[in-house]
Amino acid sequence: MHKAGFVNIIGNPNVGKSTLMNVFIGEKLSIITSKAQTTRHRILGIVNGEDFQVILSDTPGIIKPAYELQSSMMDFVKSAFDDADVLIYMVEIGEKELKDEAFFNKITNSKIPVLLLLNKIDNSNQEQLEEQAQLWQQKVPNAEFFPISALEGFNVQNVFDRIIELLPKSPPYYPKDQLTDKPERFFVNEAIREKILMHYKKEIPYAVEVDTEEFIEEENIIRMRSVIMVERETQKGIIIGHKGSALKRVGVEARKDLEKFFGKQVHLELYVKVNKNWRSNQNQLKRFGYNQK
Ligand SMILES: Nc1nc2c(ncn2[C@@H]2O[C@H](COP(=O)(O)OP(=O)(O)OP(=O)(O)O)[C@@H](O)[C@H]2O)c(=O)[nH]1
Ligand SMILES: [Mg+2]
């Protein structure tokens, strides 16, 4: 008997959704930073076994959208409700509630199984853990509760075993050697965006989109050229930095990650371009893979 299904991870920004997905996959598929709104897309990560296929979805953290980009990020979250066989609702120690009531009600009224994961328990003591466990089990009574630490891998295997039990009988949806639904260029964009989230302050990372224009795989090397798009001329200057030093650091660090990811030498060329108000422009957003209706 073969089992397969969609297991979709949702929750507030920064709670550790991407960290958990990467632990399950055993690869750094999703970028992780300490900043909210790191993930902008719905990213599939597929775990294949002899008689099962778990199709995990990492999604953006739930927010009240303030501009078009954020609206389409929330459309990815909505879509994760539509096809889930199992929902993972992740919260973190210290958190009180979901930022959007409509999403929260969808979770508490869900007809499909919900696993409620209280993450970052490595950050808590016994007393706090018990208090939070009680709070969340009351708030989401329809869910099965698991305290975990995605960072330290604590209790993660038990969650995975439960997922397998809950999966419906089904043939695989994807070829058994497939790891994700995203093309190679997507991971190049994300590796660069991760470094930008790490090294630039305030609004800068949120005004950035990366587009990889060239990805040429040769026998011993992959040649990539990517453009970093910002919304304003001043932001361009900040990204580049004094004599190009800031941009250089992004390039060097992203290249190292990409060499690990692709298992091959990488040549990465970066340049910066102003693309006015791309975050609010439907056509631009569509071009960058955000599903605009
Ligand atoms: N202490 C601790 N930190 C964690 C744990 N899991 C994740 N983190 C940290 O929490 C931060 C956010 O992790 P992400 O995995 O990017 O969170 P996310 O929910 O995907 O965030 P968005 O994509 O912005 O919605 C990072 O700094 C992680 O290292 C955990 O179990 N314990
Ligand atoms: Mg994320």
mmCIF file of C-alpha atoms and ligand atoms in Angstrom:
data_model
loop_
_atom_site.group_PDB
_atom_site.id
_atom_site.type_symbol
_atom_site.label_atom_id
_atom_site.label_comp_id
_atom_site.label_asym_id
_atom_site.label_seq_id
_atom_site.Cartn_x
_atom_site.Cartn_y
_atom_site.Cartn_z
ATOM 1 C CA MET A 1 0.000 0.000 0.000
ATOM 2 C CA HIS A 2 1.328 3.429 -0.972
ATOM 3 C CA LYS A 3 0.493 6.682 0.833
ATOM 4 C CA ALA A 4 0.903 10.225 -0.430
ATOM 5 C CA GLY A 5 -0.408 13.666 0.354
ATOM 6 C CA PHE A 6 0.044 17.353 0.904
ATOM 7 C CA VAL A 7 1.186 18.601 4.290
ATOM 8 C CA ASN A 8 1.021 22.362 4.443
ATOM 9 C CA ILE A 9 2.821 24.418 7.059
ATOM 10 C CA ILE A 10 1.249 27.712 8.089
ATOM 11 C CA GLY A 11 1.678 30.190 10.920
ATOM 12 C CA ASN A 12 2.842 33.654 11.884
ATOM 13 C CA PRO A 13 6.045 35.148 10.440
ATOM 14 C CA ASN A 14 9.342 33.991 11.919
ATOM 15 C CA VAL A 15 7.985 31.073 13.976
ATOM 16 C CA GLY A 16 10.253 28.535 12.246
ATOM 17 C CA LYS A 17 8.173 27.127 9.370
ATOM 18 C CA SER A 18 11.065 27.066 6.913
ATOM 19 C CA THR A 19 13.412 25.631 9.505
ATOM 20 C CA LEU A 20 11.037 22.701 10.033
ATOM 21 C CA MET A 21 10.593 22.089 6.331
ATOM 22 C CA ASN A 22 14.371 21.945 5.844
ATOM 23 C CA VAL A 23 14.734 19.504 8.736
ATOM 24 C CA PHE A 24 12.172 17.184 7.138
ATOM 25 C CA ILE A 25 13.808 17.446 3.719
ATOM 26 C CA GLY A 26 17.371 17.265 5.003
ATOM 27 C CA GLU A 27 18.395 20.054 2.617
ATOM 28 C CA LYS A 28 18.415 23.815 2.756
ATOM 29 C CA LEU A 29 15.494 24.287 0.387
ATOM 30 C CA SER A 30 13.968 27.301 2.100
ATOM 31 C CA ILE A 31 15.987 30.287 3.213
ATOM 32 C CA ILE A 32 15.930 31.080 6.920
ATOM 33 C CA THR A 33 16.676 34.386 8.613
ATOM 34 C CA SER A 34 15.803 36.056 11.879
ATOM 35 C CA LYS A 35 13.663 38.597 10.001
ATOM 36 C CA ALA A 36 9.914 38.284 9.439
ATOM 37 C CA GLN A 37 8.630 37.732 5.893
ATOM 38 C CA THR A 38 11.667 35.787 4.802
ATOM 39 C CA THR A 39 9.568 33.364 2.769
ATOM 40 C CA ARG A 40 7.546 34.940 -0.041
ATOM 41 C CA HIS A 41 6.393 31.925 -2.020
ATOM 42 C CA ARG A 42 4.784 28.589 -1.469
ATOM 43 C CA ILE A 43 7.664 26.140 -1.783
ATOM 44 C CA LEU A 44 7.158 22.407 -2.080
ATOM 45 C CA GLY A 45 9.627 20.070 -0.439
ATOM 46 C CA ILE A 46 9.092 16.382 -1.178
ATOM 47 C CA VAL A 47 10.126 13.543 1.137
ATOM 48 C CA ASN A 48 10.109 10.223 -0.679
ATOM 49 C CA GLY A 49 10.085 6.785 0.895
ATOM 50 C CA GLU A 50 9.548 3.316 -0.516
ATOM 51 C CA ASP A 51 5.827 3.368 0.256
ATOM 52 C CA PHE A 52 5.122 7.046 0.911
ATOM 53 C CA GLN A 53 5.488 10.522 -0.519
ATOM 54 C CA VAL A 54 5.067 13.514 1.778
ATOM 55 C CA ILE A 55 4.662 16.759 -0.131
ATOM 56 C CA LEU A 56 5.404 19.536 2.323
ATOM 57 C CA SER A 57 4.565 23.162 1.611
ATOM 58 C CA ASP A 58 6.450 25.982 3.234
ATOM 59 C CA THR A 59 4.422 29.189 3.079
ATOM 60 C CA PRO A 60 4.902 32.877 3.923
ATOM 61 C CA GLY A 61 4.070 33.958 7.479
ATOM 62 C CA ILE A 62 0.542 35.277 7.884
ATOM 63 C CA ILE A 63 0.280 39.077 7.878
ATOM 64 C CA LYS A 64 -2.241 41.752 7.059
ATOM 65 C CA PRO A 65 -1.181 42.783 3.555
ATOM 66 C CA ALA A 66 -0.154 46.394 3.065
ATOM 67 C CA TYR A 67 0.855 46.197 -0.596
ATOM 68 C CA GLU A 68 0.303 43.961 -3.619
ATOM 69 C CA LEU A 69 3.310 41.728 -3.006
ATOM 70 C CA GLN A 70 2.023 40.895 0.462
ATOM 71 C CA SER A 71 -1.463 40.212 -0.923
ATOM 72 C CA SER A 72 -0.088 37.656 -3.297
ATOM 73 C CA MET A 73 1.991 36.161 -0.476
ATOM 74 C CA MET A 74 -1.282 35.680 1.408
ATOM 75 C CA ASP A 75 -2.838 34.075 -1.684
ATOM 76 C CA PHE A 76 -0.137 31.402 -1.388
ATOM 77 C CA VAL A 77 -1.227 30.828 2.204
ATOM 78 C CA LYS A 78 -4.883 30.572 1.141
ATOM 79 C CA SER A 79 -3.985 28.024 -1.510
ATOM 80 C CA ALA A 80 -2.289 25.947 1.187
ATOM 81 C CA PHE A 81 -5.679 25.454 2.846
ATOM 82 C CA ASP A 82 -7.277 24.231 -0.359
ATOM 83 C CA ASP A 83 -5.244 21.134 -1.100
ATOM 84 C CA ALA A 84 -3.958 20.056 2.327
ATOM 85 C CA ASP A 85 -4.376 16.485 3.522
ATOM 86 C CA VAL A 86 -2.776 17.492 6.810
ATOM 87 C CA LEU A 87 -2.359 21.032 8.111
ATOM 88 C CA ILE A 88 0.570 21.969 10.286
ATOM 89 C CA TYR A 89 -0.147 25.075 12.305
ATOM 90 C CA MET A 90 3.055 26.332 13.867
ATOM 91 C CA VAL A 91 3.279 28.738 16.792
ATOM 92 C CA GLU A 92 6.267 29.716 18.869
ATOM 93 C CA ILE A 93 6.937 30.084 22.558
ATOM 94 C CA GLY A 94 5.702 33.459 23.790
ATOM 95 C CA GLU A 95 3.298 34.021 20.926
ATOM 96 C CA LYS A 96 -0.302 34.877 21.756
ATOM 97 C CA GLU A 97 -2.348 34.585 18.599
ATOM 98 C CA LEU A 98 -2.579 34.613 14.845
ATOM 99 C CA LYS A 99 -2.471 38.037 13.251
ATOM 100 C CA ASP A 100 -5.433 37.311 11.014
ATOM 101 C CA GLU A 101 -8.683 36.066 12.514
ATOM 102 C CA ALA A 102 -10.091 34.667 9.272
ATOM 103 C CA PHE A 103 -7.083 32.357 8.857
ATOM 104 C CA PHE A 104 -7.281 31.377 12.509
ATOM 105 C CA ASN A 105 -10.949 30.433 12.169
ATOM 106 C CA LYS A 106 -10.127 28.342 9.127
ATOM 107 C CA ILE A 107 -7.669 26.384 11.238
ATOM 108 C CA THR A 108 -9.992 25.853 14.184
ATOM 109 C CA ASN A 109 -12.859 24.844 11.863
ATOM 110 C CA SER A 110 -10.703 22.634 9.677
ATOM 111 C CA LYS A 111 -12.218 19.333 8.548
ATOM 112 C CA ILE A 112 -8.820 17.867 7.864
ATOM 113 C CA PRO A 113 -6.349 16.850 10.593
ATOM 114 C CA VAL A 114 -4.385 19.705 12.171
ATOM 115 C CA LEU A 115 -1.073 19.245 13.927
ATOM 116 C CA LEU A 116 -0.405 22.131 16.276
ATOM 117 C CA LEU A 117 3.343 22.558 16.741
ATOM 118 C CA LEU A 118 4.613 24.753 19.541
ATOM 119 C CA ASN A 119 8.125 25.556 18.329
ATOM 120 C CA LYS A 120 11.296 26.941 19.950
ATOM 121 C CA ILE A 121 10.760 25.118 23.215
ATOM 122 C CA ASP A 122 14.546 25.238 23.625
ATOM 123 C CA ASN A 123 13.826 28.886 24.471
ATOM 124 C CA SER A 124 11.535 28.091 27.399
ATOM 125 C CA ASN A 125 11.507 26.611 30.867
ATOM 126 C CA GLN A 126 9.153 23.905 32.107
ATOM 127 C CA GLU A 127 6.709 26.330 33.659
ATOM 128 C CA GLN A 128 6.389 28.474 30.547
ATOM 129 C CA LEU A 129 6.083 25.391 28.378
ATOM 130 C CA GLU A 130 3.201 24.006 30.423
ATOM 131 C CA GLU A 131 1.404 27.327 30.451
ATOM 132 C CA GLN A 132 1.782 27.739 26.674
ATOM 133 C CA ALA A 133 0.813 24.151 25.975
ATOM 134 C CA GLN A 134 -2.432 24.654 27.861
ATOM 135 C CA LEU A 135 -3.159 27.988 26.197
ATOM 136 C CA TRP A 136 -2.743 26.635 22.681
ATOM 137 C CA GLN A 137 -4.609 23.408 23.215
ATOM 138 C CA GLN A 138 -7.554 25.492 24.397
ATOM 139 C CA LYS A 139 -7.344 27.816 21.419
ATOM 140 C CA VAL A 140 -7.107 25.028 18.842
ATOM 141 C CA PRO A 141 -9.010 22.142 20.400
ATOM 142 C CA ASN A 142 -9.361 20.279 17.107
ATOM 143 C CA ALA A 143 -5.582 19.865 16.761
ATOM 144 C CA GLU A 144 -3.091 17.272 17.948
ATOM 145 C CA PHE A 145 -0.436 19.024 19.983
ATOM 146 C CA PHE A 146 3.358 18.615 19.692
ATOM 147 C CA PRO A 147 5.931 20.750 21.505
ATOM 148 C CA ILE A 148 9.045 20.835 19.302
ATOM 149 C CA SER A 149 12.351 22.496 18.625
ATOM 150 C CA ALA A 150 12.899 22.621 14.877
ATOM 151 C CA LEU A 151 16.357 24.056 15.450
ATOM 152 C CA GLU A 152 17.490 21.203 17.681
ATOM 153 C CA GLY A 153 15.370 18.556 15.997
ATOM 154 C CA PHE A 154 13.519 17.801 19.211
ATOM 155 C CA ASN A 155 10.298 15.762 18.739
ATOM 156 C CA VAL A 156 10.438 16.284 14.980
ATOM 157 C CA GLN A 157 10.586 12.561 14.216
ATOM 158 C CA ASN A 158 7.361 11.994 16.173
ATOM 159 C CA VAL A 159 5.639 14.651 14.079
ATOM 160 C CA PHE A 160 6.881 12.981 10.918
ATOM 161 C CA ASP A 161 5.692 9.531 12.047
ATOM 162 C CA ARG A 162 2.255 10.975 12.764
ATOM 163 C CA ILE A 163 2.155 12.598 9.331
ATOM 164 C CA ILE A 164 2.800 9.227 7.710
ATOM 165 C CA GLU A 165 -0.041 7.681 9.736
ATOM 166 C CA LEU A 166 -2.420 10.435 8.621
ATOM 167 C CA LEU A 167 -1.541 10.344 4.920
ATOM 168 C CA PRO A 168 -4.252 9.002 2.630
ATOM 169 C CA LYS A 169 -3.749 5.989 0.432
ATOM 170 C CA SER A 170 -2.575 7.328 -2.906
ATOM 171 C CA PRO A 171 -0.011 6.778 -5.617
ATOM 172 C CA PRO A 172 2.804 9.373 -5.671
ATOM 173 C CA TYR A 173 1.985 12.784 -7.161
ATOM 174 C CA TYR A 174 5.554 13.505 -8.289
ATOM 175 C CA PRO A 175 8.405 11.370 -9.622
ATOM 176 C CA LYS A 176 10.165 9.716 -6.704
ATOM 177 C CA ASP A 177 13.479 11.466 -7.376
ATOM 178 C CA GLN A 178 11.938 14.945 -7.318
ATOM 179 C CA LEU A 179 12.730 17.166 -4.337
ATOM 180 C CA THR A 180 10.796 20.337 -5.105
ATOM 181 C CA ASP A 181 8.491 22.042 -7.587
ATOM 182 C CA LYS A 182 10.746 25.067 -8.030
ATOM 183 C CA PRO A 183 13.279 25.484 -10.842
ATOM 184 C CA GLU A 184 17.014 25.918 -10.200
ATOM 185 C CA ARG A 185 16.899 29.665 -10.814
ATOM 186 C CA PHE A 186 14.453 30.089 -7.942
ATOM 187 C CA PHE A 187 17.066 28.824 -5.492
ATOM 188 C CA VAL A 188 19.646 31.198 -6.914
ATOM 189 C CA ASN A 189 17.275 34.120 -6.342
ATOM 190 C CA GLU A 190 16.578 32.955 -2.820
ATOM 191 C CA ALA A 191 20.223 32.445 -1.840
ATOM 192 C CA ILE A 192 20.930 36.038 -2.866
ATOM 193 C CA ARG A 193 17.832 37.360 -1.124
ATOM 194 C CA GLU A 194 18.841 35.584 2.072
ATOM 195 C CA LYS A 195 22.148 37.468 2.163
ATOM 196 C CA ILE A 196 20.318 40.716 1.557
ATOM 197 C CA LEU A 197 17.943 39.991 4.450
ATOM 198 C CA MET A 198 20.971 39.280 6.621
ATOM 199 C CA HIS A 199 23.122 42.267 5.755
ATOM 200 C CA TYR A 200 20.811 45.209 5.101
ATOM 201 C CA LYS A 201 18.609 47.046 7.523
ATOM 202 C CA LYS A 202 15.060 48.304 7.763
ATOM 203 C CA GLU A 203 13.100 48.548 4.546
ATOM 204 C CA ILE A 204 15.873 47.495 2.135
ATOM 205 C CA PRO A 205 15.307 43.696 2.101
ATOM 206 C CA TYR A 206 11.578 44.209 1.614
ATOM 207 C CA ALA A 207 12.148 46.446 -1.396
ATOM 208 C CA VAL A 208 14.360 43.840 -3.078
ATOM 209 C CA GLU A 209 13.501 41.191 -5.631
ATOM 210 C CA VAL A 210 16.077 39.015 -7.357
ATOM 211 C CA ASP A 211 15.798 37.677 -10.882
ATOM 212 C CA THR A 212 18.295 35.223 -12.300
ATOM 213 C CA GLU A 213 18.622 35.968 -15.986
ATOM 214 C CA GLU A 214 21.243 33.430 -16.859
ATOM 215 C CA PHE A 215 21.885 29.923 -15.576
ATOM 216 C CA ILE A 216 24.277 27.995 -17.762
ATOM 217 C CA GLU A 217 25.522 24.655 -16.575
ATOM 218 C CA GLU A 218 28.843 23.559 -18.021
ATOM 219 C CA GLU A 219 30.768 20.419 -17.213
ATOM 220 C CA ASN A 220 32.683 21.813 -14.244
ATOM 221 C CA ILE A 221 30.959 25.071 -13.455
ATOM 222 C CA ILE A 222 27.563 26.777 -13.420
ATOM 223 C CA ARG A 223 27.535 30.352 -14.684
ATOM 224 C CA MET A 224 24.823 32.575 -13.263
ATOM 225 C CA ARG A 225 23.886 36.183 -13.746
ATOM 226 C CA SER A 226 21.302 37.754 -11.471
ATOM 227 C CA VAL A 227 19.812 41.178 -11.151
ATOM 228 C CA ILE A 228 18.940 42.641 -7.777
ATOM 229 C CA MET A 229 15.956 44.905 -8.182
ATOM 230 C CA VAL A 230 15.210 47.773 -5.831
ATOM 231 C CA GLU A 231 12.468 50.381 -5.866
ATOM 232 C CA ARG A 232 14.531 53.565 -5.668
ATOM 233 C CA GLU A 233 17.881 55.017 -6.723
ATOM 234 C CA THR A 234 18.972 55.587 -3.083
ATOM 235 C CA GLN A 235 18.411 51.909 -2.334
ATOM 236 C CA LYS A 236 20.624 50.979 -5.259
ATOM 237 C CA GLY A 237 23.491 52.936 -3.718
ATOM 238 C CA ILE A 238 23.020 51.236 -0.376
ATOM 239 C CA ILE A 239 22.978 47.756 -1.923
ATOM 240 C CA ILE A 240 26.207 48.431 -3.801
ATOM 241 C CA GLY A 241 27.964 50.092 -0.847
ATOM 242 C CA HIS A 242 31.302 51.873 -0.695
ATOM 243 C CA LYS A 243 33.323 50.893 -3.786
ATOM 244 C CA GLY A 244 30.979 47.941 -4.274
ATOM 245 C CA SER A 245 32.021 46.272 -1.032
ATOM 246 C CA ALA A 246 28.515 45.508 0.231
ATOM 247 C CA LEU A 247 27.400 43.940 -3.032
ATOM 248 C CA LYS A 248 30.614 41.954 -3.204
ATOM 249 C CA ARG A 249 29.937 40.407 0.183
ATOM 250 C CA VAL A 250 26.449 39.337 -0.931
ATOM 251 C CA GLY A 251 27.938 37.755 -4.039
ATOM 252 C CA VAL A 252 30.682 35.875 -2.234
ATOM 253 C CA GLU A 253 28.400 34.483 0.467
ATOM 254 C CA ALA A 254 25.592 33.539 -1.934
ATOM 255 C CA ARG A 255 28.081 31.833 -4.236
ATOM 256 C CA LYS A 256 29.386 29.686 -1.383
ATOM 257 C CA ASP A 257 25.863 28.566 -0.496
ATOM 258 C CA LEU A 258 25.038 27.859 -4.123
ATOM 259 C CA GLU A 259 28.175 25.771 -4.575
ATOM 260 C CA LYS A 260 27.044 23.653 -1.664
ATOM 261 C CA PHE A 261 23.467 23.487 -2.947
ATOM 262 C CA PHE A 262 24.357 22.473 -6.508
ATOM 263 C CA GLY A 263 27.500 20.512 -5.578
ATOM 264 C CA LYS A 264 29.475 22.306 -8.261
ATOM 265 C CA GLN A 265 31.664 25.334 -8.782
ATOM 266 C CA VAL A 266 29.642 28.490 -9.356
ATOM 267 C CA HIS A 267 30.388 31.763 -11.089
ATOM 268 C CA LEU A 268 27.912 34.407 -9.971
ATOM 269 C CA GLU A 269 27.619 37.839 -11.525
ATOM 270 C CA LEU A 270 25.408 40.381 -9.762
ATOM 271 C CA TYR A 271 24.119 43.749 -10.788
ATOM 272 C CA VAL A 272 21.584 46.166 -9.366
ATOM 273 C CA LYS A 273 18.704 47.825 -11.161
ATOM 274 C CA VAL A 274 15.951 50.220 -10.148
ATOM 275 C CA ASN A 275 12.490 48.910 -10.944
ATOM 276 C CA LYS A 276 10.141 51.573 -9.607
ATOM 277 C CA ASN A 277 7.424 50.322 -7.254
ATOM 278 C CA TRP A 278 7.655 46.720 -8.463
ATOM 279 C CA ARG A 279 6.010 45.603 -5.216
ATOM 280 C CA SER A 280 2.769 47.270 -6.204
ATOM 281 C CA ASN A 281 2.829 46.505 -9.909
ATOM 282 C CA GLN A 282 0.695 43.521 -10.952
ATOM 283 C CA ASN A 283 2.604 42.875 -14.165
ATOM 284 C CA GLN A 284 5.981 42.953 -12.477
ATOM 285 C CA LEU A 285 4.743 40.670 -9.706
ATOM 286 C CA LYS A 286 3.455 38.185 -12.238
ATOM 287 C CA ARG A 287 6.815 38.194 -13.963
ATOM 288 C CA PHE A 288 8.508 37.314 -10.678
ATOM 289 C CA GLY A 289 6.221 34.344 -10.089
ATOM 290 C CA TYR A 290 3.673 35.781 -7.721
ATOM 291 C CA ASN A 291 0.276 34.476 -8.760
ATOM 292 C CA GLN A 292 -1.757 37.521 -9.422
ATOM 293 C CA LYS A 293 -5.400 36.971 -10.246
HETATM 294 N N1 LIG B 1 15.607 28.983 19.374
HETATM 295 C C1 LIG B 1 15.014 28.510 18.268
HETATM 296 N N2 LIG B 1 15.031 29.252 17.143
HETATM 297 C C2 LIG B 1 14.430 28.744 16.049
HETATM 298 C C3 LIG B 1 13.787 27.469 16.047
HETATM 299 N N3 LIG B 1 13.277 27.260 14.805
HETATM 300 C C4 LIG B 1 13.584 28.352 14.075
HETATM 301 N N4 LIG B 1 14.276 29.243 14.800
HETATM 302 C C5 LIG B 1 14.800 30.574 14.366
HETATM 303 O O1 LIG B 1 13.712 31.426 14.110
HETATM 304 C C6 LIG B 1 14.022 32.329 13.022
HETATM 305 C C7 LIG B 1 12.983 32.246 11.938
HETATM 306 O O2 LIG B 1 13.036 30.968 11.332
HETATM 307 P P1 LIG B 1 12.368 30.678 9.907
HETATM 308 O O3 LIG B 1 12.417 29.201 9.689
HETATM 309 O O4 LIG B 1 12.953 31.561 8.871
HETATM 310 O O5 LIG B 1 10.859 31.145 10.214
HETATM 311 P P2 LIG B 1 9.624 31.238 9.207
HETATM 312 O O6 LIG B 1 8.399 30.884 9.999
HETATM 313 O O7 LIG B 1 9.867 30.443 7.988
HETATM 314 O O8 LIG B 1 9.614 32.806 8.876
HETATM 315 P P3 LIG B 1 8.928 33.589 7.610
HETATM 316 O O9 LIG B 1 9.348 32.919 6.360
HETATM 317 O O10 LIG B 1 9.481 34.970 7.725
HETATM 318 O O11 LIG B 1 7.455 33.536 7.862
HETATM 319 C C8 LIG B 1 15.434 31.941 12.566
HETATM 320 O O12 LIG B 1 16.353 32.795 13.186
HETATM 321 C C9 LIG B 1 15.573 30.501 13.056
HETATM 322 O O13 LIG B 1 16.908 30.123 13.283
HETATM 323 C C10 LIG B 1 13.816 26.695 17.262
HETATM 324 O O14 LIG B 1 13.313 25.576 17.369
HETATM 325 N N5 LIG B 1 14.435 27.291 18.334
HETATM 326 MG MG MG B 2 9.986 31.014 6.041
#
